[in-house]
mmCIF file of C-alpha atoms and ligand atoms in Angstrom:
data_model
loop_
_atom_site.group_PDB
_atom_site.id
_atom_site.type_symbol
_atom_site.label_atom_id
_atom_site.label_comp_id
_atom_site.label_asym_id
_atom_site.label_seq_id
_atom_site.Cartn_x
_atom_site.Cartn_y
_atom_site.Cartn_z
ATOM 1 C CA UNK A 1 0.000 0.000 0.000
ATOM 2 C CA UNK A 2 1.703 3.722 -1.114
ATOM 3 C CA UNK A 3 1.685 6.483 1.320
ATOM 4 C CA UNK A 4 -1.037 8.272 -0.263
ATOM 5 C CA UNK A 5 -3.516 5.398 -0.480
ATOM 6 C CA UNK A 6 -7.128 7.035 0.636
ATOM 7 C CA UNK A 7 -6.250 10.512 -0.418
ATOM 8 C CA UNK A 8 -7.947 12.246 -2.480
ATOM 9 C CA UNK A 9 -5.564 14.782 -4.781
ATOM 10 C CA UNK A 10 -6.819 17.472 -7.414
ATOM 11 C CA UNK A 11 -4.117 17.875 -10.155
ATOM 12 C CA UNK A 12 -3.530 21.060 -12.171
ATOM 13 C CA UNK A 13 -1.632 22.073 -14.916
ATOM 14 C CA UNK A 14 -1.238 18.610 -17.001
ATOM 15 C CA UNK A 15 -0.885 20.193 -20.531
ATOM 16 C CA UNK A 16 1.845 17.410 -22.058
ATOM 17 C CA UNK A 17 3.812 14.361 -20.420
ATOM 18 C CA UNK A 18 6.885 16.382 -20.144
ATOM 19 C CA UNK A 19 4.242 18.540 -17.534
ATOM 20 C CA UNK A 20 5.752 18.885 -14.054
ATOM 21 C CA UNK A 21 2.305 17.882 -13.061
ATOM 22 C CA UNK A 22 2.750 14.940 -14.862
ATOM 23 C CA UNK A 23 5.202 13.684 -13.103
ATOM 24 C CA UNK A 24 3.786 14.674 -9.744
ATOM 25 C CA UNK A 25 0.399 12.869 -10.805
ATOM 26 C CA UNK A 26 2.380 9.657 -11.502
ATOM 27 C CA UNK A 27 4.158 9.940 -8.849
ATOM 28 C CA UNK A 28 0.730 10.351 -6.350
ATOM 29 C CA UNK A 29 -0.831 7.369 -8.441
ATOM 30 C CA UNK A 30 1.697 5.040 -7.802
ATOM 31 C CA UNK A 31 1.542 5.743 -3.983
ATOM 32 C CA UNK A 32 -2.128 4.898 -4.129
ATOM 33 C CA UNK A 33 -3.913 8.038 -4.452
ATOM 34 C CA UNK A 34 -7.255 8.481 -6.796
ATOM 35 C CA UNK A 35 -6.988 11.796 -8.495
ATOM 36 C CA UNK A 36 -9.128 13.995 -10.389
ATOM 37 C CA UNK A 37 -7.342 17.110 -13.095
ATOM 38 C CA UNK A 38 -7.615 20.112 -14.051
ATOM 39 C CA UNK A 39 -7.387 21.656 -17.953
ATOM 40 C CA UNK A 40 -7.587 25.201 -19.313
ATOM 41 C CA UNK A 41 -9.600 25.962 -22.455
ATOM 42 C CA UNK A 42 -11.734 22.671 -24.302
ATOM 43 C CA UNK A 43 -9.093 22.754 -27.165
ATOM 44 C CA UNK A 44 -7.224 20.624 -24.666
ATOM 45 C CA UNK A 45 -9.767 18.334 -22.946
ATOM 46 C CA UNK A 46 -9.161 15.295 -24.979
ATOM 47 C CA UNK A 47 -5.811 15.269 -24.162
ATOM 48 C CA UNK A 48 -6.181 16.005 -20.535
ATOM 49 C CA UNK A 49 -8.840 13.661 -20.307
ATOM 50 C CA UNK A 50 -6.524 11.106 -21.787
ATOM 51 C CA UNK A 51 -3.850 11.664 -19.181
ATOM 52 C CA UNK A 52 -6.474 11.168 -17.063
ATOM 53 C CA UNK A 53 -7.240 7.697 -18.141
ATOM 54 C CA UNK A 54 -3.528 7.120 -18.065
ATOM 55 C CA UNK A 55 -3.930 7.232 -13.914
ATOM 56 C CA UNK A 56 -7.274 5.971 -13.768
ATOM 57 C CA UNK A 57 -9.159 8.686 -13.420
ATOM 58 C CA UNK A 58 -12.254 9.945 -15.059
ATOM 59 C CA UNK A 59 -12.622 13.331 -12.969
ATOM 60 C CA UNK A 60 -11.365 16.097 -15.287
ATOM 61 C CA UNK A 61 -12.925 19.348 -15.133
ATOM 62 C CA UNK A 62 -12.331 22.804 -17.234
ATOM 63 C CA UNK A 63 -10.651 25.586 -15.404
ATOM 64 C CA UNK A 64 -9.330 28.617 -16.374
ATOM 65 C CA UNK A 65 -7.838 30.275 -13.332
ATOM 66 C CA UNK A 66 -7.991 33.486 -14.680
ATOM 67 C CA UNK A 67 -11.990 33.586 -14.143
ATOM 68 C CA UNK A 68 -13.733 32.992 -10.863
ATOM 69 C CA UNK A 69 -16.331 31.688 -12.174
ATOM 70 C CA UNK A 70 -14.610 28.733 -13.242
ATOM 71 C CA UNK A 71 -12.705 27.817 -9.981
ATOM 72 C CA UNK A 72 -16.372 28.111 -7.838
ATOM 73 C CA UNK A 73 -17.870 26.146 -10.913
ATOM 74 C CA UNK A 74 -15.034 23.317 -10.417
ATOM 75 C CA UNK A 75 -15.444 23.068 -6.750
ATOM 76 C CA UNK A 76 -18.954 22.640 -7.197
ATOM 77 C CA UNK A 77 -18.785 19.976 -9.864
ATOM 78 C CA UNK A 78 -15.953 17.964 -7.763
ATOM 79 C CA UNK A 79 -18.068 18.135 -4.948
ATOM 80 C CA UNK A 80 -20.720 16.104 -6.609
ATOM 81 C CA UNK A 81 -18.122 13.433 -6.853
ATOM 82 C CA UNK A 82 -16.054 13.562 -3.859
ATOM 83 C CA UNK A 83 -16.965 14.675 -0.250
ATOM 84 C CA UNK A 84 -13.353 16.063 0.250
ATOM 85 C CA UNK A 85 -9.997 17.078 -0.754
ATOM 86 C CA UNK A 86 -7.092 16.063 0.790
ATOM 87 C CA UNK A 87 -4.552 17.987 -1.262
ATOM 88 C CA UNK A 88 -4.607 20.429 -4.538
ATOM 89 C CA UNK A 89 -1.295 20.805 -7.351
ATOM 90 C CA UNK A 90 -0.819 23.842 -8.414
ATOM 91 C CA UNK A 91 0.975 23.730 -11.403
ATOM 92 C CA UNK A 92 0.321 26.725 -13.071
ATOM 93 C CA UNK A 93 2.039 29.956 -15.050
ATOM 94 C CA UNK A 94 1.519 31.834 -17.447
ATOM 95 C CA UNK A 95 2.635 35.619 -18.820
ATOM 96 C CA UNK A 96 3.094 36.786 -22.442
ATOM 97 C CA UNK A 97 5.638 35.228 -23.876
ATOM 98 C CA UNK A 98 7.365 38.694 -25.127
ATOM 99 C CA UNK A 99 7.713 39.170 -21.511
ATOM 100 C CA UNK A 100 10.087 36.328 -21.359
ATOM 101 C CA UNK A 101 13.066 37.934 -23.213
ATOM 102 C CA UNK A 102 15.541 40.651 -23.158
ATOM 103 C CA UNK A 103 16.133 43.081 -20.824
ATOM 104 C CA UNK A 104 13.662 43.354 -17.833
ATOM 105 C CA UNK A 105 13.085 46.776 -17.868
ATOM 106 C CA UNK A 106 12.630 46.557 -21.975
ATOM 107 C CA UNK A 107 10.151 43.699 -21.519
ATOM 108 C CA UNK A 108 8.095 44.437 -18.293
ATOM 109 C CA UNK A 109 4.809 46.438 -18.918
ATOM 110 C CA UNK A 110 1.555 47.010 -16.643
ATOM 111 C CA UNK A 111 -0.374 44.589 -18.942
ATOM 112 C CA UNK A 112 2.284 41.465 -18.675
ATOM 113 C CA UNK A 113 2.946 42.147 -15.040
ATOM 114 C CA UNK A 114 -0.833 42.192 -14.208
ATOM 115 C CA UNK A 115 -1.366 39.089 -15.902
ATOM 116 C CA UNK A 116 2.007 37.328 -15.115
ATOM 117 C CA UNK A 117 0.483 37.992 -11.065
ATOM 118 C CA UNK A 118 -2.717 37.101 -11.773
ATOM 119 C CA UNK A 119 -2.453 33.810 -13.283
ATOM 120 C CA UNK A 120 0.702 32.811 -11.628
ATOM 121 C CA UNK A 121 0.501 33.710 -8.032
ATOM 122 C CA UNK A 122 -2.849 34.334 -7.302
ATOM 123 C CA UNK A 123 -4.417 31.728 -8.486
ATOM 124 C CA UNK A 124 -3.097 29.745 -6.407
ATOM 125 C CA UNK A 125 -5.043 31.743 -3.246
ATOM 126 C CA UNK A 126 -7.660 32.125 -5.563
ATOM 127 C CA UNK A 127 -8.163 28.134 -5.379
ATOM 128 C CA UNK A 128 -7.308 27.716 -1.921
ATOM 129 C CA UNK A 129 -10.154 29.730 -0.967
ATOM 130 C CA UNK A 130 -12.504 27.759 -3.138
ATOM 131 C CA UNK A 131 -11.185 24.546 -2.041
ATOM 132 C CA UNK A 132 -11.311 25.358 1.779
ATOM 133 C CA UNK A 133 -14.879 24.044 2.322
ATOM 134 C CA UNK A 134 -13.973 20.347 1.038
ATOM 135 C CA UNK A 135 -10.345 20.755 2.486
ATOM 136 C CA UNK A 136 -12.113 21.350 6.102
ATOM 137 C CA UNK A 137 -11.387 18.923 8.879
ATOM 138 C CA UNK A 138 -8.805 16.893 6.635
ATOM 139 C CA UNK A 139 -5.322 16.701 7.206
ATOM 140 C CA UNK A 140 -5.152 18.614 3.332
ATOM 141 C CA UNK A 141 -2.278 20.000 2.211
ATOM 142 C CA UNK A 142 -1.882 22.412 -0.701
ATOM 143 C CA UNK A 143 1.590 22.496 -2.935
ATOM 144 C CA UNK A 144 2.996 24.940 -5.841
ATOM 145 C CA UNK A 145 5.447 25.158 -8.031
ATOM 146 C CA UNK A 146 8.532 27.992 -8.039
ATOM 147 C CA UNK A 147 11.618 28.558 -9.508
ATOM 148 C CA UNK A 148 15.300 30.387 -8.206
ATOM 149 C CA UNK A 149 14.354 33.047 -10.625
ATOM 150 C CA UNK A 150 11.698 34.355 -7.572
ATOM 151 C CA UNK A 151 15.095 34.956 -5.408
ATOM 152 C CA UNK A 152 17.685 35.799 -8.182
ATOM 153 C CA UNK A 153 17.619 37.331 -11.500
ATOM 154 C CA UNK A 154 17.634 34.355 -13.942
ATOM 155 C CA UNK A 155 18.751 35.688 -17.619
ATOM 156 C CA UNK A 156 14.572 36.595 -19.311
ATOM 157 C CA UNK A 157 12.957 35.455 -16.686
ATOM 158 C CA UNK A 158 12.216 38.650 -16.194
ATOM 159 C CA UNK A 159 8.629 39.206 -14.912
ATOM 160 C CA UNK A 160 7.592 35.933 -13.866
ATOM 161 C CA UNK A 161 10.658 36.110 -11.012
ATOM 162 C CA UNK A 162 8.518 39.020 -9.859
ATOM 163 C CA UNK A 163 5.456 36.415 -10.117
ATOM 164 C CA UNK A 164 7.110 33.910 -8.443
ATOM 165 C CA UNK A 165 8.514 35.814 -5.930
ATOM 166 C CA UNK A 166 4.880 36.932 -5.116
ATOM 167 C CA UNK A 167 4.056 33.044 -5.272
ATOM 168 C CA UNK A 168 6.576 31.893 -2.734
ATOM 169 C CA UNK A 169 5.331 34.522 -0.065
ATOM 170 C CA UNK A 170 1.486 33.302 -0.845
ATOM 171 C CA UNK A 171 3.207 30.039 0.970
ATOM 172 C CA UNK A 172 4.307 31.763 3.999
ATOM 173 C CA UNK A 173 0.539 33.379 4.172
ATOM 174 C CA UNK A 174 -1.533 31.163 3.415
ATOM 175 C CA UNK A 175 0.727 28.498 5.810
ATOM 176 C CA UNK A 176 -0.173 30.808 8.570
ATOM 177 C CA UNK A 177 -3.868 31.302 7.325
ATOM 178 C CA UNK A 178 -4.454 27.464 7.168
ATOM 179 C CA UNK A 179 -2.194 26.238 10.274
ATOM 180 C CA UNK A 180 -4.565 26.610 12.838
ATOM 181 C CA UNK A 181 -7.065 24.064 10.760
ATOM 182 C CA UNK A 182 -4.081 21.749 10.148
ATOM 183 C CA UNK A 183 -3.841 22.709 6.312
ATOM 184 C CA UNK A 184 -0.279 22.407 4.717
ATOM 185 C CA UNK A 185 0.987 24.743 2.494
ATOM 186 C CA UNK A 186 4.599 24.541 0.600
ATOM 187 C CA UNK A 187 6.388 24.827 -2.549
ATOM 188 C CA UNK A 188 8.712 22.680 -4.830
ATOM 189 C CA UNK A 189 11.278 25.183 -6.407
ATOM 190 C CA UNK A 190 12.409 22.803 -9.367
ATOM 191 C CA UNK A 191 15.372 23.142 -11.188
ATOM 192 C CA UNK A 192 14.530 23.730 -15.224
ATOM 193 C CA UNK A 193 13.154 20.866 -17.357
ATOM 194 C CA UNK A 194 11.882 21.191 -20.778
ATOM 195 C CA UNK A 195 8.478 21.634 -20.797
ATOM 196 C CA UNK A 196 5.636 23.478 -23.324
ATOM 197 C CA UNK A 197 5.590 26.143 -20.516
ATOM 198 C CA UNK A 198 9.770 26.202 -20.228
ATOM 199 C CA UNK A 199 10.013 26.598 -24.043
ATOM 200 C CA UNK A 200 8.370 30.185 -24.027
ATOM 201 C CA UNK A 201 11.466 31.344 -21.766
ATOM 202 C CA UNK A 202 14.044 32.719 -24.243
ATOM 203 C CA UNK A 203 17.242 30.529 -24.277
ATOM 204 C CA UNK A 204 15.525 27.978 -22.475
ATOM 205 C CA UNK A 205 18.307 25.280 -23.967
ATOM 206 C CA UNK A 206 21.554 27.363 -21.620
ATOM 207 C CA UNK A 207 19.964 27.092 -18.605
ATOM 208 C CA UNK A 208 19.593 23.593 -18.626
ATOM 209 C CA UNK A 209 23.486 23.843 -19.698
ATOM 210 C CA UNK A 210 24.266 25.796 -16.979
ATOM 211 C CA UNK A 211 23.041 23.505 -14.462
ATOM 212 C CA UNK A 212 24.131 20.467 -15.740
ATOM 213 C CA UNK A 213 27.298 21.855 -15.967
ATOM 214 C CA UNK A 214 27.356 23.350 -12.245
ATOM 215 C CA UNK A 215 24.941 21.832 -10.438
ATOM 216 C CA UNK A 216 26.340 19.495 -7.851
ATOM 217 C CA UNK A 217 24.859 16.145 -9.286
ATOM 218 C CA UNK A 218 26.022 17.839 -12.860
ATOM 219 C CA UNK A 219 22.584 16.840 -14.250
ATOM 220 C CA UNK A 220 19.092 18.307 -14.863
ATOM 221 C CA UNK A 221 16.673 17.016 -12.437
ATOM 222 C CA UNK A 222 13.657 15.141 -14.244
ATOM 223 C CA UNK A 223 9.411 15.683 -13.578
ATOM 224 C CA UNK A 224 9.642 11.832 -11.822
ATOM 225 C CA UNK A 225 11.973 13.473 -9.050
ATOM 226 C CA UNK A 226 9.682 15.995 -8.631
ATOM 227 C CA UNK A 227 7.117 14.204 -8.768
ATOM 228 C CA UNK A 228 8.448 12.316 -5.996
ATOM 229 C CA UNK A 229 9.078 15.094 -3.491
ATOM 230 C CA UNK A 230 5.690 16.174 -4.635
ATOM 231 C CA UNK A 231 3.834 13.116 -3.488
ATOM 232 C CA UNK A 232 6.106 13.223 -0.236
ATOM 233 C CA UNK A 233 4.880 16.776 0.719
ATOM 234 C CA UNK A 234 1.548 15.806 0.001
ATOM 235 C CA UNK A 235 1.076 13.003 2.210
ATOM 236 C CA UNK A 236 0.971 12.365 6.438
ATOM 237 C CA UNK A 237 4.679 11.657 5.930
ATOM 238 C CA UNK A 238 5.472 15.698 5.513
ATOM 239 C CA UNK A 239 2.676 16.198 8.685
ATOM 240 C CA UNK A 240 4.941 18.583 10.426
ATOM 241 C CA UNK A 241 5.727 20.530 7.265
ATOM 242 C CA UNK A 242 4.272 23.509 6.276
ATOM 243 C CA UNK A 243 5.202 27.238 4.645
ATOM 244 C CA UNK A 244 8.586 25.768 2.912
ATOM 245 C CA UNK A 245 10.011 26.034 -0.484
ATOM 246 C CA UNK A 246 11.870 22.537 -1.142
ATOM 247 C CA UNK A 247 14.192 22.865 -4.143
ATOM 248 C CA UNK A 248 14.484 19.818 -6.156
ATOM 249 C CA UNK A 249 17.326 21.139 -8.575
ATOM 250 C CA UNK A 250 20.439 18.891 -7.990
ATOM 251 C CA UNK A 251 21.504 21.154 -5.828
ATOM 252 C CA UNK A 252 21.761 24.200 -8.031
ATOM 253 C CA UNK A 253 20.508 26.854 -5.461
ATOM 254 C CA UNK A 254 23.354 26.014 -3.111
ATOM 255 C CA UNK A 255 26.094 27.049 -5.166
ATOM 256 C CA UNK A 256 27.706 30.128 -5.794
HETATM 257 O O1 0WD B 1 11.749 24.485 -15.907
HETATM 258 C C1 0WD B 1 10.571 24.343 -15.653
HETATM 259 N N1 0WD B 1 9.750 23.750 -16.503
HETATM 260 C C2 0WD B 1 10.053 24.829 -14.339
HETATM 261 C C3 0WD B 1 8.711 25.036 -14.159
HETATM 262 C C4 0WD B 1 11.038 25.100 -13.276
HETATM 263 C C5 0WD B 1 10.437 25.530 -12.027
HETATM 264 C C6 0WD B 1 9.097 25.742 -11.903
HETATM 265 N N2 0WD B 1 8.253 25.501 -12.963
HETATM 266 C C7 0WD B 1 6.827 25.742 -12.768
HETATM 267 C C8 0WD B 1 6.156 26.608 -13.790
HETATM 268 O O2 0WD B 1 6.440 27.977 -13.600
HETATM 269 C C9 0WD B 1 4.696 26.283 -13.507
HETATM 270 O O3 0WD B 1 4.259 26.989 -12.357
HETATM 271 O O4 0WD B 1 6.119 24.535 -12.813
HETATM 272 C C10 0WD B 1 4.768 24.801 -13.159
HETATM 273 C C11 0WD B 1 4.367 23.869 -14.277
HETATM 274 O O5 0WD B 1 5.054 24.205 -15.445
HETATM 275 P P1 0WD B 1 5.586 23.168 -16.534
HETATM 276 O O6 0WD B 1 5.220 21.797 -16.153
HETATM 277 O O7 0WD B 1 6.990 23.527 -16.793
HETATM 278 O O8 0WD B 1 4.816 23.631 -17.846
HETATM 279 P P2 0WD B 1 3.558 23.107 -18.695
HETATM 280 O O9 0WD B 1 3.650 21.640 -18.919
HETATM 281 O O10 0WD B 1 3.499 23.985 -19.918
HETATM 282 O O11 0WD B 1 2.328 23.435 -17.740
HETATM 283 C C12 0WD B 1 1.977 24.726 -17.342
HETATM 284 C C13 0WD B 1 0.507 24.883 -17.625
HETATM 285 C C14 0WD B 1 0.054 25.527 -18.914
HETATM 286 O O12 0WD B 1 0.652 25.151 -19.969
HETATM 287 P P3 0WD B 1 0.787 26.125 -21.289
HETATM 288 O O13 0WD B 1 1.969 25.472 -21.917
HETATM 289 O O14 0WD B 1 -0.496 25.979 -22.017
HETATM 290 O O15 0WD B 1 1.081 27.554 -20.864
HETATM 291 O O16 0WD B 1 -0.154 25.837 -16.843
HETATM 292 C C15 0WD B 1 -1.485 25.870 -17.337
HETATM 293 C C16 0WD B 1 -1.454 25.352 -18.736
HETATM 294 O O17 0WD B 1 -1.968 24.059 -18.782
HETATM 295 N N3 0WD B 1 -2.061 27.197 -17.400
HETATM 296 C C17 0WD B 1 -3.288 27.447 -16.942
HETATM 297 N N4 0WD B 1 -4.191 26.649 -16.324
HETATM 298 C C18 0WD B 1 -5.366 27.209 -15.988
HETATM 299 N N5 0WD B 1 -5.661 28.489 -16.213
HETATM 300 C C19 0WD B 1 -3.529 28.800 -17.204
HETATM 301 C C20 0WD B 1 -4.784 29.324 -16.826
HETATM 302 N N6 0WD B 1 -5.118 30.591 -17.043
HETATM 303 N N7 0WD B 1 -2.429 29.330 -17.837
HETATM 304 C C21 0WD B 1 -1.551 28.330 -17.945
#
């Protein structure tokens, strides 16, 4: 029996199986949990609900986290399947991908760093809230995904280091805000793999260089070892855990 067996895990962000998401939903499945996804936009539905499949699951609702209207209709639908959540991936960014190269300055605007916020960062309070009533009275626990570019300037990261930043200090809120009902709330700060979302980021291909290169394993870290500290986090196992950022990068962050 896996360490999540009887929990109950809602999965965003599966777009491709190169998704971090991915990873973190095989990762869950294999240590027993049932899950239900997440997918932005019915262009990609098939596909999600194929993934879905994939880990046994036929829960897959749309949600576009930009609109409230979707995240209330979600929780409402999921409720009519499950009578709780024990844990919620947020695996979700997004800004315009001009934003994502060149000079900061050059590329940041009001419209980019609105959105860049918006769907980045606060969507992931934005679904906390809605998920609270189902979450209530579980040991629940709520995880993100960051990146060192929230802490350092990264090379055209640019804006979403601002979004990120934002991101990783939603964890240290909303850890407090949920604490007292025994709600966990932490982050995986993953080193870069190449993903759809990873490809917008100009000169995606050096950073993954870079790291290999320098990194203390000298090697890019892959979605199954994040997926693994993922699952981790999201069971009892982490119970004393809550308002961290974990980096899962070989060990990039700690060198100079
Ligand atoms: O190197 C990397 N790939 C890293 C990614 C290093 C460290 C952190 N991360 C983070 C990303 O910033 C993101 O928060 O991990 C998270 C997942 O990203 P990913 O797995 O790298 O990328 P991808 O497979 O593209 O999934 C991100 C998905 C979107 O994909 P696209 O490619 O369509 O932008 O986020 C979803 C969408 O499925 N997404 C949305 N979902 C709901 N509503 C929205 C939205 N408005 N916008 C994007």
């Amino acid at each position: 029996m896996g360490f999540l067996a009887g929990k109950r895990l809602l999965i965003t962000g599966v777009i491709s199986n190169r998704s971090i998401a991915y990873g973190i939903a095989a990762a869950c499945k294999r240590q027993g949990a049932e899950l239900a996804f997440t997918y932005q936009g019915e262009r990609i539905k098939d596909r999600v609900s194929e993934f879905a499949k994939e880990f046994g699951s036929s829960l897959v609702f749309p949600c576009d986290v930009g609109s409230d209207e979707q995240i209330d209709a979600l929780f409402a639908e999921l409720g009519k399947h499950w009578d709780g959540l024990d844990g919620l991936v947020h695996s979700i960014a997004f800004t315009p991908k001009e934003a994502l190269a060149g000079d900061f300055l050059s590329a940041v605007t009001r419209e980019n760093f609105r959105i860049a916020h918006d769907i980045s960062s606060y969507s992931f309070a934005a679904l906390a809230k809605a998920a609270l009533p189902m979450m209530e009275g579980r040991q629940a626990a709520l995880l993100t995904l960051t990146y060192l570019g929230a802490i350092r300037s990264v090379p055209n990261y640019n804006v979403m280091g601002l979004a990120k930043a934002s991101l990783e200090s939603s964890v240290y809120y909303m850890a407090q805000s949920l604490g007292p009902k025994g709600i966990r709330v932490n982050a995986l700060s993953a080193g870069p793999i190449k993903t759809l979302a990873a490809s917008g980021i100009a000169n995606f291909g050096e950073k993954l260089d870079m790291v290999a290169k320098n990194a203390p394993l000298r090697r890019n870290v892959t979605i199954d070892e994040v997926g693994n500290v993922a699952a981790f986090m999201l069971s009892d196992l982490a119970s004393g855990i809550t308002g961290e950022i974990t980096y899962v990068d070989a060990g990039f962050n700690s060198t100079a």
